[in-house]
PDB file of C-alpha atoms in Angstrom:
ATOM      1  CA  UNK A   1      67.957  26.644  90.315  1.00 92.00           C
ATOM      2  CA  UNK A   2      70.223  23.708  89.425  1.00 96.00           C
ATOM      3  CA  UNK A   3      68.599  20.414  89.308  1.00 98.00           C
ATOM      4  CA  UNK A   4      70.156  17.079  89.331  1.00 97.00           C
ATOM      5  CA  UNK A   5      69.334  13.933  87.786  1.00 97.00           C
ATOM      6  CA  UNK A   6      69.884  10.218  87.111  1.00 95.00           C
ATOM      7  CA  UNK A   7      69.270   9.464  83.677  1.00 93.00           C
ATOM      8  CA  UNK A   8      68.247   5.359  83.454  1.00 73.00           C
ATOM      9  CA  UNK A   9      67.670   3.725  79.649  1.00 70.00           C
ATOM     10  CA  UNK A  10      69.260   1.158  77.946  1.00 56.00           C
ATOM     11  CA  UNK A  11      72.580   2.412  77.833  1.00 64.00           C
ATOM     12  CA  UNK A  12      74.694   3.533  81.018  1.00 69.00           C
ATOM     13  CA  UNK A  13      72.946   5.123  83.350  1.00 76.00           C
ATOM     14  CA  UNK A  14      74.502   8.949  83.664  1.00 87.00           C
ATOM     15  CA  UNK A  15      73.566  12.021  85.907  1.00 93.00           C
ATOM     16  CA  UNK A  16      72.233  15.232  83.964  1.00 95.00           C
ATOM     17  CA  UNK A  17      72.401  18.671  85.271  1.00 96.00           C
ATOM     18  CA  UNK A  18      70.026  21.147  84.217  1.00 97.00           C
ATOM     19  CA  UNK A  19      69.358  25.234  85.524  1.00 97.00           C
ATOM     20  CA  UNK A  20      66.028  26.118  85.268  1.00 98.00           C
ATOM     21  CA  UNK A  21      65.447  29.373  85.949  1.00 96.00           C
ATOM     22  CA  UNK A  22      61.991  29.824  85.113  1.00 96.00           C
ATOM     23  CA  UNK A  23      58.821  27.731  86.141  1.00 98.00           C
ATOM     24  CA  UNK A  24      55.543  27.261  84.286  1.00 97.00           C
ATOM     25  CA  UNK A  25      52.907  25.476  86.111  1.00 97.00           C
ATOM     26  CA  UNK A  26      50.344  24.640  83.557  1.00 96.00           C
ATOM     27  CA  UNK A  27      46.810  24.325  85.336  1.00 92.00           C
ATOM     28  CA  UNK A  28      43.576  23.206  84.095  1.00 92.00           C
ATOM     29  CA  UNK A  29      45.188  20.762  81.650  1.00 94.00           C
ATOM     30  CA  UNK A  30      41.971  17.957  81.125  1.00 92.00           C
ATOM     31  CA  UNK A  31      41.127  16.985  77.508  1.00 93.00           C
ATOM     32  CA  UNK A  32      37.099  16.414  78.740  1.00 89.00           C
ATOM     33  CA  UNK A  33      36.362  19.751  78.293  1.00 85.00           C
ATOM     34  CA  UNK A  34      32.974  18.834  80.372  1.00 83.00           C
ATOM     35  CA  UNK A  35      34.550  17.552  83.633  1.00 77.00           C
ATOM     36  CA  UNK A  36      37.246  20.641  83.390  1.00 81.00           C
ATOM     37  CA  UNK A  37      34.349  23.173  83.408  1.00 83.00           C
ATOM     38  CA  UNK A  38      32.631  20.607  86.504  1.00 75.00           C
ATOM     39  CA  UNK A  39      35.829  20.979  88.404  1.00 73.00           C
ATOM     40  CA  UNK A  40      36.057  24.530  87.971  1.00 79.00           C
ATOM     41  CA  UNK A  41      32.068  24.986  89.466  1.00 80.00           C
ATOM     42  CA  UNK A  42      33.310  22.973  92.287  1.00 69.00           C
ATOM     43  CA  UNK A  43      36.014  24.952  93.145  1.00 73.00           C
ATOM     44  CA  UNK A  44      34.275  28.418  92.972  1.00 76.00           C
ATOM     45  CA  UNK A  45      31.682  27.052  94.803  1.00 73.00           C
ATOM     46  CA  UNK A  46      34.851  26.803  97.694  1.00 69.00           C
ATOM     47  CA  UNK A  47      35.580  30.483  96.628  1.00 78.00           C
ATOM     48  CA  UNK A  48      38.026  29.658  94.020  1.00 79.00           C
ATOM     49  CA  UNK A  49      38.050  31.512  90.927  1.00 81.00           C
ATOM     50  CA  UNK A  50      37.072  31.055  87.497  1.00 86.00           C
ATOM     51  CA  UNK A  51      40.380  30.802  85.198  1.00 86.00           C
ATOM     52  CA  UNK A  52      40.636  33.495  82.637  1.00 87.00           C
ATOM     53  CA  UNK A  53      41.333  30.909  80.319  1.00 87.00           C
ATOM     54  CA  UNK A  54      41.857  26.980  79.942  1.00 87.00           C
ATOM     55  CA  UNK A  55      44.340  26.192  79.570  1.00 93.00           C
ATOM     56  CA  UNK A  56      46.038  29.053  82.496  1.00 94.00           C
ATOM     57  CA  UNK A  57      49.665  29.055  82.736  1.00 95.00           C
ATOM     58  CA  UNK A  58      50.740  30.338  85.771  1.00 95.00           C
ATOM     59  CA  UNK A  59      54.789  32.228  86.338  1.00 95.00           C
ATOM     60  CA  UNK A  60      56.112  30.594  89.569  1.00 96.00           C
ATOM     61  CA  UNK A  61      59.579  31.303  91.117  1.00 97.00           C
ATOM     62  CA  UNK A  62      62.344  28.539  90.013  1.00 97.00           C
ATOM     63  CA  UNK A  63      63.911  29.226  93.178  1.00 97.00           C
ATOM     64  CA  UNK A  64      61.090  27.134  94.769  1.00 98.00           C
ATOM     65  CA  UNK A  65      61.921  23.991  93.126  1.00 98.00           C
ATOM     66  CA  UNK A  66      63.615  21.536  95.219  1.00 98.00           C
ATOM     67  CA  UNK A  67      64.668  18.078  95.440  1.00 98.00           C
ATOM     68  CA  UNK A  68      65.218  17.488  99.218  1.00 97.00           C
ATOM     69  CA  UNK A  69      63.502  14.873 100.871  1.00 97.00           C
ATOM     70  CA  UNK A  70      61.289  17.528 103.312  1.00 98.00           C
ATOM     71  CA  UNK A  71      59.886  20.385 102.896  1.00 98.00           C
ATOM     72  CA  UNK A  72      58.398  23.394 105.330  1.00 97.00           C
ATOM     73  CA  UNK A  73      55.029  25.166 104.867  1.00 97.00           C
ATOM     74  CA  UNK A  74      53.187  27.553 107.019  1.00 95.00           C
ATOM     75  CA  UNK A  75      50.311  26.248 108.760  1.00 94.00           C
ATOM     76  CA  UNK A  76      48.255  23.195 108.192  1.00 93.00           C
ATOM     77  CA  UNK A  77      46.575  23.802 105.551  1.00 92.00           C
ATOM     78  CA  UNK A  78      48.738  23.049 102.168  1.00 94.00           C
ATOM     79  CA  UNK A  79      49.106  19.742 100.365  1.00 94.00           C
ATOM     80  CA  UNK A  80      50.543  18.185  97.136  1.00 96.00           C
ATOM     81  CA  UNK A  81      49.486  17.543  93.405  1.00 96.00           C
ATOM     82  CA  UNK A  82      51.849  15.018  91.238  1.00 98.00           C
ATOM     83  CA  UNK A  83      52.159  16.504  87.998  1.00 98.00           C
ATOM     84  CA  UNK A  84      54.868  15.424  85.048  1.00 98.00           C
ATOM     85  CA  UNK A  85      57.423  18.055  84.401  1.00 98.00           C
ATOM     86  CA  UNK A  86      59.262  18.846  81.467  1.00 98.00           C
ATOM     87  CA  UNK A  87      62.552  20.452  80.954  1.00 98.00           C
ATOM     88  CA  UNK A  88      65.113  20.437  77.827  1.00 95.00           C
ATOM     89  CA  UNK A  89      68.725  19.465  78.411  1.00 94.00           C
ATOM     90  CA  UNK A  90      71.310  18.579  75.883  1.00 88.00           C
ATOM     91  CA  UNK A  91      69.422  19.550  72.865  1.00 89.00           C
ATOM     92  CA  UNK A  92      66.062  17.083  73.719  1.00 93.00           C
ATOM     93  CA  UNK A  93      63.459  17.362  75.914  1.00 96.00           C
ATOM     94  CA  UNK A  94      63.042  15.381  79.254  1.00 97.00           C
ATOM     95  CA  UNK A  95      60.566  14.093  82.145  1.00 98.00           C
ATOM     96  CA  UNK A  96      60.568  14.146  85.365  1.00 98.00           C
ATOM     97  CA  UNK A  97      57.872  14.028  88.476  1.00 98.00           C
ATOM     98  CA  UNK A  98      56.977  17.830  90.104  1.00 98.00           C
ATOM     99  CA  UNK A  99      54.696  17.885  93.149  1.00 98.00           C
ATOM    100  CA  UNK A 100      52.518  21.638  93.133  1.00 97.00           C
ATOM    101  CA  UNK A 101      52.412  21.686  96.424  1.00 97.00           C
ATOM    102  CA  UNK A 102      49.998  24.696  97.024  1.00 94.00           C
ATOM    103  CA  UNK A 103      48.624  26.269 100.437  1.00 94.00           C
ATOM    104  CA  UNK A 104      44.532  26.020  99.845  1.00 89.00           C
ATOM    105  CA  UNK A 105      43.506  28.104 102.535  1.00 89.00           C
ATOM    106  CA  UNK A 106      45.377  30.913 100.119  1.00 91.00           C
ATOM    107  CA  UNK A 107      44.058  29.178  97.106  1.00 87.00           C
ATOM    108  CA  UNK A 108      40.781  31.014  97.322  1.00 84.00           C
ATOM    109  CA  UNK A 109      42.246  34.169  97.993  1.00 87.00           C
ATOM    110  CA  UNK A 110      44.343  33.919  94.587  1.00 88.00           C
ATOM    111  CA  UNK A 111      45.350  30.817  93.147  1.00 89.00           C
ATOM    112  CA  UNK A 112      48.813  32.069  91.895  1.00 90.00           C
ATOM    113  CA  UNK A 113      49.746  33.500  95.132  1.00 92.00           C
ATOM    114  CA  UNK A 114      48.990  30.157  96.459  1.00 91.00           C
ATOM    115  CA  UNK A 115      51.063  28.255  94.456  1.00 92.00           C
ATOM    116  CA  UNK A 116      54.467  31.300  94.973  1.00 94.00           C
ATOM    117  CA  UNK A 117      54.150  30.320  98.732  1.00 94.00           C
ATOM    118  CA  UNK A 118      55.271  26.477  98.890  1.00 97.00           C
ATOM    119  CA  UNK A 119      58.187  24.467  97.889  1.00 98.00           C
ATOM    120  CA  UNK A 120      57.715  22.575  94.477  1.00 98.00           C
ATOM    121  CA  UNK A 121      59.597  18.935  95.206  1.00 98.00           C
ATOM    122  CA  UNK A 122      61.372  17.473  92.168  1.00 98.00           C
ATOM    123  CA  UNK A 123      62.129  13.752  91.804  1.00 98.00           C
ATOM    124  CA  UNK A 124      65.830  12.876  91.008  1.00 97.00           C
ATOM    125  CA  UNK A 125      65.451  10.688  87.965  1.00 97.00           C
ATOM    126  CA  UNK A 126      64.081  11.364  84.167  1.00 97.00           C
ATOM    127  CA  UNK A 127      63.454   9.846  81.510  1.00 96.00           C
ATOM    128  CA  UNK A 128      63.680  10.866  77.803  1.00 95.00           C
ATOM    129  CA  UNK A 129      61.061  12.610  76.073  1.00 97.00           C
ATOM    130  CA  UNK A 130      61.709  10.921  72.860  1.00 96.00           C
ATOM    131  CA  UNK A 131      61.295   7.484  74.674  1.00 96.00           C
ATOM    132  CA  UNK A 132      57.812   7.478  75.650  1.00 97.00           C
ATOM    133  CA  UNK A 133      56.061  10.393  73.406  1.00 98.00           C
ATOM    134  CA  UNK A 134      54.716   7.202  71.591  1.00 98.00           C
ATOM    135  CA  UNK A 135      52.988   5.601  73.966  1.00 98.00           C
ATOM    136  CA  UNK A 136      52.214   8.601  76.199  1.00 98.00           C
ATOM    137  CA  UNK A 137      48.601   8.408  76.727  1.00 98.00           C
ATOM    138  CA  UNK A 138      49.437   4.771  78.110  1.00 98.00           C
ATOM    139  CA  UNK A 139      51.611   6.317  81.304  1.00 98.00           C
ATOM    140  CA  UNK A 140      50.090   6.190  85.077  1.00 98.00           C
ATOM    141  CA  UNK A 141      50.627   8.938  87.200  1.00 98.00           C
ATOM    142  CA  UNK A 142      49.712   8.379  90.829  1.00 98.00           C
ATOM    143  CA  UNK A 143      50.394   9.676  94.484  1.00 98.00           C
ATOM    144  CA  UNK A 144      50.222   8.350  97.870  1.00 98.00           C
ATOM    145  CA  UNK A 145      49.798  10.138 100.951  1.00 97.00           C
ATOM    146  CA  UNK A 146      50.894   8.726 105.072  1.00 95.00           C
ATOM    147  CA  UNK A 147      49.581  10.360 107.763  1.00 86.00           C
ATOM    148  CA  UNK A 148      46.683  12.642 106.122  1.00 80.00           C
ATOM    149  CA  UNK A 149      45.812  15.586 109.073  1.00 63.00           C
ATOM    150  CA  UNK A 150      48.764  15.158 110.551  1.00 60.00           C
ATOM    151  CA  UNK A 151      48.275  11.657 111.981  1.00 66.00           C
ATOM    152  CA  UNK A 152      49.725   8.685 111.819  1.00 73.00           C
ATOM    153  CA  UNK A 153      48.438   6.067 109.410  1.00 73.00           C
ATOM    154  CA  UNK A 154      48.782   4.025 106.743  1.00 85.00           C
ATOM    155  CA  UNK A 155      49.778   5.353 103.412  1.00 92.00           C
ATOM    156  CA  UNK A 156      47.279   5.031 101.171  1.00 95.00           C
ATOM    157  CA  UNK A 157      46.417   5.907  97.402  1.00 97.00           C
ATOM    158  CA  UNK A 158      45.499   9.991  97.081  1.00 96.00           C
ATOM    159  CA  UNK A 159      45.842  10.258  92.813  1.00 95.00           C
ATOM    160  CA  UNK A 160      45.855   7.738  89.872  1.00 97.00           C
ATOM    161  CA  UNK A 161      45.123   7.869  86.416  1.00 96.00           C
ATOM    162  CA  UNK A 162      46.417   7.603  83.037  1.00 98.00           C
ATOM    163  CA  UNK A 163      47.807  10.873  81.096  1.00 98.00           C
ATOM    164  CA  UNK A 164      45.555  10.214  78.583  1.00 97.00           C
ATOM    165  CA  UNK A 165      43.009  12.507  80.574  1.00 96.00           C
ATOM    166  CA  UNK A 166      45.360  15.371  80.640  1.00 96.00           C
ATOM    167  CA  UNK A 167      47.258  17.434  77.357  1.00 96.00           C
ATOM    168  CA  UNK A 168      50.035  15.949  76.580  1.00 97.00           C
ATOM    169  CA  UNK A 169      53.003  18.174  76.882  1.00 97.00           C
ATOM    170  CA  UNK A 170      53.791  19.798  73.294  1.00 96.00           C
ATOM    171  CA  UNK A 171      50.230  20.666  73.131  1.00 96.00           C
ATOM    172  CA  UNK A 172      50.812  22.836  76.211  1.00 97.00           C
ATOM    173  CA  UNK A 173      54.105  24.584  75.165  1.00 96.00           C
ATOM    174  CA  UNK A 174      52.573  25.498  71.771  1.00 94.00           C
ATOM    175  CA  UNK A 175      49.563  26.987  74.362  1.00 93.00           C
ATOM    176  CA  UNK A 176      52.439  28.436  76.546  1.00 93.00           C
ATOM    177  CA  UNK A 177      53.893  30.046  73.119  1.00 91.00           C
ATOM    178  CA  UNK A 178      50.671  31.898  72.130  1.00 90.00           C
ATOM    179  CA  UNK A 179      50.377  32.949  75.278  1.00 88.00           C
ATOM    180  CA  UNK A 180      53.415  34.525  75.616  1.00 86.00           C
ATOM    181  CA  UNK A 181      52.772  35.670  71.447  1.00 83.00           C
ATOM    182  CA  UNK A 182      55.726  33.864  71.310  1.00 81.00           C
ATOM    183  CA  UNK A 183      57.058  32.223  68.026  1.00 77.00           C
ATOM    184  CA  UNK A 184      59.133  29.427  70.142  1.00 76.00           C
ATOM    185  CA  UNK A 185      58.239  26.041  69.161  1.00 77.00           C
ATOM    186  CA  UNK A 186      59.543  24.260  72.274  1.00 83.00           C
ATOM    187  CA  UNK A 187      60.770  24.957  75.579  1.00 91.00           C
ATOM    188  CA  UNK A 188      63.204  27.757  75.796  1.00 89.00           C
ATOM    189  CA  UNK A 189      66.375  26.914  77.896  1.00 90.00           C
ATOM    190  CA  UNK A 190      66.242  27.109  81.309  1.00 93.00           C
ATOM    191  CA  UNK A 191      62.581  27.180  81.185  1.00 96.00           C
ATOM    192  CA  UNK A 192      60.809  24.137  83.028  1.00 98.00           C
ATOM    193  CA  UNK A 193      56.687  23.230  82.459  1.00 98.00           C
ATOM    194  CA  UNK A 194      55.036  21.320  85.341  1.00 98.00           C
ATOM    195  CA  UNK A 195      51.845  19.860  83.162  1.00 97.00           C
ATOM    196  CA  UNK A 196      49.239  19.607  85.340  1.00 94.00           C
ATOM    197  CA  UNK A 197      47.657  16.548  87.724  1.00 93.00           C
ATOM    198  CA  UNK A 198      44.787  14.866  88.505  1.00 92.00           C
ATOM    199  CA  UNK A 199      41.749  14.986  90.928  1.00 89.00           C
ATOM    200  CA  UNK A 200      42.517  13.926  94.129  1.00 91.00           C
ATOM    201  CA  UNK A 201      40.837  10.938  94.875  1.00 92.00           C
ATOM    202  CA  UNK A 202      38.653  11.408  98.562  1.00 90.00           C
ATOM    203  CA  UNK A 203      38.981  15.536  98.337  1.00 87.00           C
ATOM    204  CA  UNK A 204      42.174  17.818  98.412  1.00 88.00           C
ATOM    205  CA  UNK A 205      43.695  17.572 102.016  1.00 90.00           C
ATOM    206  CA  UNK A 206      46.563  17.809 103.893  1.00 94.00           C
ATOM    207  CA  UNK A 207      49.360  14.711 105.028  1.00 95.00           C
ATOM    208  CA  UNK A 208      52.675  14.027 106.895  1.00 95.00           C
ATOM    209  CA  UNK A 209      54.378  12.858 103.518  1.00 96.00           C
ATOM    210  CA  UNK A 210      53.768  12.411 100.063  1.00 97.00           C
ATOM    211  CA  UNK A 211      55.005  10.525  97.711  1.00 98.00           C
ATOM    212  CA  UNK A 212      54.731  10.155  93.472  1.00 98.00           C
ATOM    213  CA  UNK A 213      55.609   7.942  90.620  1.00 98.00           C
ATOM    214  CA  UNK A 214      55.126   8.248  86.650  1.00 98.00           C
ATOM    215  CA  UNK A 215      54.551   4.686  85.615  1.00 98.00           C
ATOM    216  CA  UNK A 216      55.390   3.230  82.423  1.00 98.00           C
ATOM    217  CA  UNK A 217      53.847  -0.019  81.963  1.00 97.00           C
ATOM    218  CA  UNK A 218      55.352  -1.074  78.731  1.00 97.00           C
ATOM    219  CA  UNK A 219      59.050  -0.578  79.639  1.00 95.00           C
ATOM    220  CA  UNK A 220      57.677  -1.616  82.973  1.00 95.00           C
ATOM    221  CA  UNK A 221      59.799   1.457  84.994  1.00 95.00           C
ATOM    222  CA  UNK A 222      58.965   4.135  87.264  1.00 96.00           C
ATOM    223  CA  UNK A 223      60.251   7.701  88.224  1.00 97.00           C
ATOM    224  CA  UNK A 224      59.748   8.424  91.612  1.00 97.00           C
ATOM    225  CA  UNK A 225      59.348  10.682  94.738  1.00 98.00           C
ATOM    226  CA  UNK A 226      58.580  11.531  98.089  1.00 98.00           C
ATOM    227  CA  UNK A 227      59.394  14.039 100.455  1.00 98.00           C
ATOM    228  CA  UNK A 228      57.891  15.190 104.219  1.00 97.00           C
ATOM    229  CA  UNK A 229      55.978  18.058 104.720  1.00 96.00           C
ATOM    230  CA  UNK A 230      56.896  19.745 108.146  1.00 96.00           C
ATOM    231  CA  UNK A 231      54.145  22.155 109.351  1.00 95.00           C
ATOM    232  CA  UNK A 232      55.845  25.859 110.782  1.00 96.00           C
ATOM    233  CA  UNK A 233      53.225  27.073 113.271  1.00 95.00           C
ATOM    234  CA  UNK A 234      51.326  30.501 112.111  1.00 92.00           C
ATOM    235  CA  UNK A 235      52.463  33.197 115.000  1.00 92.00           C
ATOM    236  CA  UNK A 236      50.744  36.904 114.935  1.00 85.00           C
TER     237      UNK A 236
END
């Protein structure tokens, strides 16, 4: 899957082109070991399963990434997750915004089928790795949602938090590595990691739109997103 983005620092702004053409979604990412295991009772207690591990990293088609502004899922019953995702390009390493969108009716049937059936939207700017690493734990992700069960309404805050509650990004490609008993010490090419997200704030459900940002407040910038979510109806 090719991927497209504006690249904005202090020099000229320039578009970068990357093919990924395979997709980690890294899941159960929290550093409080305590509220990852609390999150994990809450979701078995939906029907969810226990991870085999923490953290899980889950093999997701690349051809499901996408950067349009809508999107098309089966039924009502899916909804998004903002989650940084990393990708090298030109030798460095580079961030950008993913959304997991995942259908939760499936989720407690198997949560990697349930992420294989939706559309993963991509925003179309990044940033370099190199220029935040730093100061990483200081960067605010956060989603909005518009029109949550399908109505109208007014858009209104869904996720926020800083990425100091999740592991930061190397930490989960060395994971990824051992995993894989892999002796890589960085992401292969062509290989993207989506890094995991936060709790939704109010309880998972479905909206109309959603939209994301990664936050820097030192360089005082955002990367951003949003895309539509049209609902296909379920036919037998």
């Amino acid at each position: 899957m090719l991927l497209s983005f504006q690249v904005a620092d202090s020099a000229t702004p320039r578009a970068l082109s990357v093919e990924i053409d395979s997709l980690v979604i890294a899941g159960w990412v929290g550093r409080d070991a305590a509220a990852t295991e609390h999150h994990i009772e809450e979701l078995a207690a939906l029907g969810v399963a226990r991870p085999s591990t923490v953290p899980l990293y889950y093999r997701v088609s690349a051809g499901l990434l996408s950067q349009a502004p809508r999107i098309q899922v089966l039924g009502p019953h899916s909804s998004g997750e903002a989650e940084v995702f990393v990708f090298n390009a030109d030798g460095e390493m580079w961030v950008s915004l993913v959304s997991d969108h995942t259908d939760r009716k499936l989720e407690a049937q198997g949560v990697a089928v349930s992420k294989q059936v939706c559309a993963k939207p991509v925003a179309t700017q990044a940033w370099r790795y190199a220029d935040v690493a730093a100061h990483w734990d200081e960067l605010i992700l956060r989603s909005t949602i518009e029109g949550e069960g399908g109505e109208r309404g007014p858009r209104i805050v869904y996720q926020e938090g800083c990425l100091a509650a999740l592991r930061p990004p190397p930490e989960l490609i060395a994971g990824h590595a051992r995993a894989m008993r892999s002796q890589a010490t960085g992401l292969a090419a062509g290989t993207a990691m989506s890094c995991g997200t936060l709790s939704a704030i109010g309880g998972v459900r479905p909206s109309r739109s959603f939209a994301m940002e990664l936050f820097d407040p030192r360089r005082r910038c955002s990367l951003t997103h949003c895309y539509a979510i049209n609902v296909l109806p379920v036919v037998s």
